[in-house]
CSV table of C-alpha atoms in Angstrom, one decimal:
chain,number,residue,atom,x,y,z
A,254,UNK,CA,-28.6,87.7,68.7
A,255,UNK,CA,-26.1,84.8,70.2
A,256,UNK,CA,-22.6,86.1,70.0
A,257,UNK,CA,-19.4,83.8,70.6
A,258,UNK,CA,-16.4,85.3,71.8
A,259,UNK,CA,-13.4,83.1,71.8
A,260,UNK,CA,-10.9,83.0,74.9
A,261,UNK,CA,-7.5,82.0,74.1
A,262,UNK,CA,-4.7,82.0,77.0
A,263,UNK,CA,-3.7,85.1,77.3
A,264,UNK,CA,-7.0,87.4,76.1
A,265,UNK,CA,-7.7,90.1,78.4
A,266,UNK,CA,-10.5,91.7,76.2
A,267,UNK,CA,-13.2,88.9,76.9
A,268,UNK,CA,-14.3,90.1,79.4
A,269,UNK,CA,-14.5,94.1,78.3
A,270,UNK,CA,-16.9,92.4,75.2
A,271,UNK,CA,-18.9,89.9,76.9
A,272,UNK,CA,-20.1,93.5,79.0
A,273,UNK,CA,-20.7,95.7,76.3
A,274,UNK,CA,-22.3,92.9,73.8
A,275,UNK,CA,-24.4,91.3,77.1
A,276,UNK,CA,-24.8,93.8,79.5
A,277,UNK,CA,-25.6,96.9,77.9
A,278,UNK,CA,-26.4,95.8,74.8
A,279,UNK,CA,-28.4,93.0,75.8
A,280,UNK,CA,-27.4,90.3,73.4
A,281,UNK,CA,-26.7,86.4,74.1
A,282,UNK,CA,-23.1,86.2,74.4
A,283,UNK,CA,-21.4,83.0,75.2
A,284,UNK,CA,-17.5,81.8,75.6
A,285,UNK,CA,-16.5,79.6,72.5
A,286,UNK,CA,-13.0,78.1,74.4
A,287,UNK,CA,-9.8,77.8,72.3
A,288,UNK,CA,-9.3,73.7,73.0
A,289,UNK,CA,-13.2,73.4,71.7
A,290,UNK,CA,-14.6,73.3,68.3
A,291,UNK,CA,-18.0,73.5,69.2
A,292,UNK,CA,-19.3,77.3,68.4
A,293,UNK,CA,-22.5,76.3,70.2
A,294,UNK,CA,-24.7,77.7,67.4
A,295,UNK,CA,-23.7,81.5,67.5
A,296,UNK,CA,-25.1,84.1,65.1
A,297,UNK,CA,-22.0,85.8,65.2
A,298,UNK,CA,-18.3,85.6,66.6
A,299,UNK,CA,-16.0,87.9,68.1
A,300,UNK,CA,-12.2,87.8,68.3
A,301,UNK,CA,-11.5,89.8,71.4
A,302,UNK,CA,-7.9,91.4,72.2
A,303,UNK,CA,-5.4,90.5,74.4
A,304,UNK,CA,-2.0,89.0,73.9
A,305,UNK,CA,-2.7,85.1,72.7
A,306,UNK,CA,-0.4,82.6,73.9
A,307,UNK,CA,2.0,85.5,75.1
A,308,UNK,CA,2.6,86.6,71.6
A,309,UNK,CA,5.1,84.6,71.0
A,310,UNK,CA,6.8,84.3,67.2
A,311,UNK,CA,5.0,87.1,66.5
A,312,UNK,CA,1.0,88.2,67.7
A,313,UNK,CA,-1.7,85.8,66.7
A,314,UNK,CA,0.8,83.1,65.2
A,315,UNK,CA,-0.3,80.4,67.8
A,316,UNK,CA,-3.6,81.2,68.2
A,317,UNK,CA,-4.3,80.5,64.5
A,318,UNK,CA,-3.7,77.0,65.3
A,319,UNK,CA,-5.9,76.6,68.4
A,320,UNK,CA,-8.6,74.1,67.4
A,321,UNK,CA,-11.5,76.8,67.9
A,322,UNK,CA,-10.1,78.6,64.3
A,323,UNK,CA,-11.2,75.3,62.1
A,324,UNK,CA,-14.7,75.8,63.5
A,325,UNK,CA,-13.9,79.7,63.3
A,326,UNK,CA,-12.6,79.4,59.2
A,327,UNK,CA,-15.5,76.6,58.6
A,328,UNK,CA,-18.1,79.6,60.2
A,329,UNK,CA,-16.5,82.1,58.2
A,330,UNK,CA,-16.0,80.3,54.5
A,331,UNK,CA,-19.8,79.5,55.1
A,332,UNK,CA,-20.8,83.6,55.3
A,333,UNK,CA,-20.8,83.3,59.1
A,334,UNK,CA,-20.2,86.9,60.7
A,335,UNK,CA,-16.7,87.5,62.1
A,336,UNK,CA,-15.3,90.4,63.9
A,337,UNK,CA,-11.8,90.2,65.3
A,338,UNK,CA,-10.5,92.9,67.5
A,339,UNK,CA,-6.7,93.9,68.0
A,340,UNK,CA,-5.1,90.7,68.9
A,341,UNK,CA,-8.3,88.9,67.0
A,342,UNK,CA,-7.4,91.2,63.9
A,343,UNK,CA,-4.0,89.9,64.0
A,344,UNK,CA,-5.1,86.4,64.5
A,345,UNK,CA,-7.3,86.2,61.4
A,346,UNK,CA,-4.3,87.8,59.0
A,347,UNK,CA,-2.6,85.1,60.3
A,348,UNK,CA,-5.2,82.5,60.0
A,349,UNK,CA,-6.0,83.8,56.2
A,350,UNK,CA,-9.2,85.2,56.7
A,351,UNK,CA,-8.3,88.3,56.2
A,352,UNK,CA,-5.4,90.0,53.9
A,353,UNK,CA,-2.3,91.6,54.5
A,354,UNK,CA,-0.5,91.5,58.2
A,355,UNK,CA,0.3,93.6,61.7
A,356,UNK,CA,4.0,94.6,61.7
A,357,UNK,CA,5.8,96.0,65.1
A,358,UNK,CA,4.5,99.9,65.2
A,359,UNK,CA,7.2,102.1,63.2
A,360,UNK,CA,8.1,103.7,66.9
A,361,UNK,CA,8.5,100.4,68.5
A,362,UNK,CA,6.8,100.9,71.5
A,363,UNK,CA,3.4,100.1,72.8
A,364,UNK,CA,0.8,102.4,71.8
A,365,UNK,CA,-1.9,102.9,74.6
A,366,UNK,CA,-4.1,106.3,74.1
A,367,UNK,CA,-7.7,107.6,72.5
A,368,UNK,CA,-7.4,108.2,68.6
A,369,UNK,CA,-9.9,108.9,65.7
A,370,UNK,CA,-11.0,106.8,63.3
A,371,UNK,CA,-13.1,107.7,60.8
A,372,UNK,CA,-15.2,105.0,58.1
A,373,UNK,CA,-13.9,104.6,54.8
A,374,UNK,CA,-17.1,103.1,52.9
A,375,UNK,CA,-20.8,102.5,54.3
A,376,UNK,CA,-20.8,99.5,52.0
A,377,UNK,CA,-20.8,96.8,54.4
A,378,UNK,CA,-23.0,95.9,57.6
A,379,UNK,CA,-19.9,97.1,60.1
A,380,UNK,CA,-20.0,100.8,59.1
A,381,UNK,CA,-23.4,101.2,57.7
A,382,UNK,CA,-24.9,103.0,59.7
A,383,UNK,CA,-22.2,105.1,60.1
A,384,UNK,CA,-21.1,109.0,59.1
A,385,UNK,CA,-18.7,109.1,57.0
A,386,UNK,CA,-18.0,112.5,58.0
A,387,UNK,CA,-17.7,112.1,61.8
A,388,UNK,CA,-14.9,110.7,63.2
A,389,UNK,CA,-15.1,108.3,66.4
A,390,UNK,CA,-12.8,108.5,69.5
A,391,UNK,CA,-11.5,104.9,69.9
A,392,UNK,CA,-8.6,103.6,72.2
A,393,UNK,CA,-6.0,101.6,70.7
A,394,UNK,CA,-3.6,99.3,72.9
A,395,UNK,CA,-0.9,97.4,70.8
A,396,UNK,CA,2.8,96.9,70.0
A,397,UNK,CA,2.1,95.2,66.6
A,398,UNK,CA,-0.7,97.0,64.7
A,399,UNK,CA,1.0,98.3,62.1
A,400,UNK,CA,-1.2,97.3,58.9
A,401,UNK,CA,1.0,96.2,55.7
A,402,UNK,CA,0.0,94.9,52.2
A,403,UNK,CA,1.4,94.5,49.4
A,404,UNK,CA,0.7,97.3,46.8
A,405,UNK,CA,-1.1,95.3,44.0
A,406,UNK,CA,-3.2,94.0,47.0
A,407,UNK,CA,-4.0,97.3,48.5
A,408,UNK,CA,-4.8,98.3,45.4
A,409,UNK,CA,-7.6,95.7,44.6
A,410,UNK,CA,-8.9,96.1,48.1
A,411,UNK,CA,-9.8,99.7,47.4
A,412,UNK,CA,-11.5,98.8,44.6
A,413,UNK,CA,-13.7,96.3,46.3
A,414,UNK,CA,-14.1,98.6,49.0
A,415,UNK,CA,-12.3,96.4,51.9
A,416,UNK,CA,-10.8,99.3,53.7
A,417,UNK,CA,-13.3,99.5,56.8
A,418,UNK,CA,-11.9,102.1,58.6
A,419,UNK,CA,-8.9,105.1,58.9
A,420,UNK,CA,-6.8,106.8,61.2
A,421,UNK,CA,-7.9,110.6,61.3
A,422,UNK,CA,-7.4,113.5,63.9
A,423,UNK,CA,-10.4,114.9,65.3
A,424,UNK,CA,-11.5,116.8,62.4
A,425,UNK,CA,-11.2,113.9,60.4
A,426,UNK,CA,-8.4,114.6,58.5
A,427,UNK,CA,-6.6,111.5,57.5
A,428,UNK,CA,-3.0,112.5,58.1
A,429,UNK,CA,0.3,111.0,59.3
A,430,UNK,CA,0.5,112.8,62.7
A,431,UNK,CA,-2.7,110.7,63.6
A,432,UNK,CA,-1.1,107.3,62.0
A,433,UNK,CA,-0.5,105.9,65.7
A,434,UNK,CA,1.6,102.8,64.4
A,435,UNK,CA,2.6,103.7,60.5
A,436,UNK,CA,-0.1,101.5,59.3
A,437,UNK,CA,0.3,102.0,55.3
A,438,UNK,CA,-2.5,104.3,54.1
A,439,UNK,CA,-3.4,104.9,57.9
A,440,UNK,CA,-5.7,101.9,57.7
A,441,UNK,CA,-6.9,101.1,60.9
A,442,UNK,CA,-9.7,98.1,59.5
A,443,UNK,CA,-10.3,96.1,56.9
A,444,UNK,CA,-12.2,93.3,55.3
A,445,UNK,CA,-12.2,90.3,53.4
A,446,UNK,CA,-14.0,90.4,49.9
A,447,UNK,CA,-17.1,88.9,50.7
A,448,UNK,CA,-17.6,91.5,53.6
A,449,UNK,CA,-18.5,88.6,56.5
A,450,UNK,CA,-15.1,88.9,58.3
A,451,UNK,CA,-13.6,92.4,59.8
A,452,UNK,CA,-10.7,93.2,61.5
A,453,UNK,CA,-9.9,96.6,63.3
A,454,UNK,CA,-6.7,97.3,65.4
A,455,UNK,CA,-8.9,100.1,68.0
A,456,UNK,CA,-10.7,98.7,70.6
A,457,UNK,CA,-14.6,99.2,70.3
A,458,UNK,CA,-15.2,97.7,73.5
A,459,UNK,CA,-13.5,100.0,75.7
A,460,UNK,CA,-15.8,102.5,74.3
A,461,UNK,CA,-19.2,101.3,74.9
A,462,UNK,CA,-20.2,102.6,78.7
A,463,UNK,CA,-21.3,105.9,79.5
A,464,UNK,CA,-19.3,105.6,82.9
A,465,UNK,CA,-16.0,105.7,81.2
A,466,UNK,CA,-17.4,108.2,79.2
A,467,UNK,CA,-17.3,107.5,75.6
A,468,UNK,CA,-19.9,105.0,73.9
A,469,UNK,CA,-18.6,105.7,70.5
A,470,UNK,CA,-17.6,102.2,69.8
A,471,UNK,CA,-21.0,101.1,70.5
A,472,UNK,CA,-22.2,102.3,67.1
A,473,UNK,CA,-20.0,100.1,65.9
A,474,UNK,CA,-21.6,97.1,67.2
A,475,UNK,CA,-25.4,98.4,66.6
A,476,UNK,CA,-24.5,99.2,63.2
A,477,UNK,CA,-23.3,95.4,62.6
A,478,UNK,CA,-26.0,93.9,64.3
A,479,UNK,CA,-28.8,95.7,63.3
A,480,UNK,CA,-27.9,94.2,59.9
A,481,UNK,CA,-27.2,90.9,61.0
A,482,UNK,CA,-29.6,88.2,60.7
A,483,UNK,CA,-29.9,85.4,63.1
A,484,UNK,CA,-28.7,82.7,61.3
């Protein structure tokens, strides 16, 4: 599998996902730069967290403008896979790819710490293979991550099934004490309708080597790109 993740000034996540993806999972992973528009021919792309262009107007607002996200929304319209991670999450709300937006967190501070999240649906290739029943320990790292949609668009989302992902305790009981950010309905990940494009606010990355002790988010990937097909 050849995976592009996109650098934009400003990511500090790259590198965390070019390790997991190429290291220890063993896939082809190559840097798609924000000033190019050549995605080199990936079978999948990956928007890694960070803090684009400084965050400035608000996360992901600049970034949607970087050259890379016409050949990233051309990839994507076209049933190319696309996985956006924190900052990448934000950047495809704001590039349209993806519905609804990340607000500041309701405490206004920066969230850094391990929380559960636990799949909503198996019906699409990000979550799969995974147990509905057992929750994974993820770390999030954000100020803005916050999710918020209107109701009558939350609404149609759970009926096409585009809530990827909540935030639970470790039982995996969806409640507000383990809503890190006040993200409405505790979602945590989502995707668009034809199920090719997926955003999640925790990092998956971080949680891939056995040395820091937690490869939770590695299912994550495997379950994605098992399914995958090179394209």
């Amino acid at each position: 599998m050849k995976i592009g993740v996109v650098v934009f000034p400003g990511s500090n996540c790259d590198h965390d996902t070019f390790y997991v993806l190429g290291d220890i999972m063993e896939h082809e992973v190559v840097e798609l730069w924000h000033k190019d528009r050549d995605i080199k021919d990936v079978d999948a792309i990956i928007l890694p967290g960070g803090f684009s262009y400084g965050d400035y107007l608000r996360s992901g607002a600049i970034a949607r403008f970087s050259p890379i996200l016409d050949s990233v929304i051309e990839f994507a319209n076209k049933g190319g896979f696309v996985f956006g991670i924190c900052n990448g999450f934000q950047v495809l709300c704001e590039a349209g790819l993806l519905p609804g937006a990340l607000l500041h967190n309701d405490n206004q501070k920066f969230v850094c710490k391990n929380i559960y999240i636990l799949p909503d649906n198996n019906d699409n290739i990000l979550t799969q293979d995974l147990d509905k029943q057992q929750p994974l320990k993820i770390p999030v790292a954000h100020g803005e991550g916050k999710y918020y949609a209107p109701k009558s668009t939350l609404q149609d989302m759970r009926m096409k099934g585009q809530i990827i992902f909540r935030y639970c305790n470790q039982y995996g009981e969806i409640t507000t004490e383990a809503n890190p950010n006040g993200s409405l309905e505790n979602i945590a990940g989502v995707c668009n309708k034809d199920k090719n494009v997926f955003g999640m606010m925790p990092h998956p990355e971080r949680a891939g080597d056995e040395t820091l002790g937690n490869t939770q988010g590695r299912a994550i990937f495997q379950s994605a790109f098992k399914h995958l097909l090179p394209r």
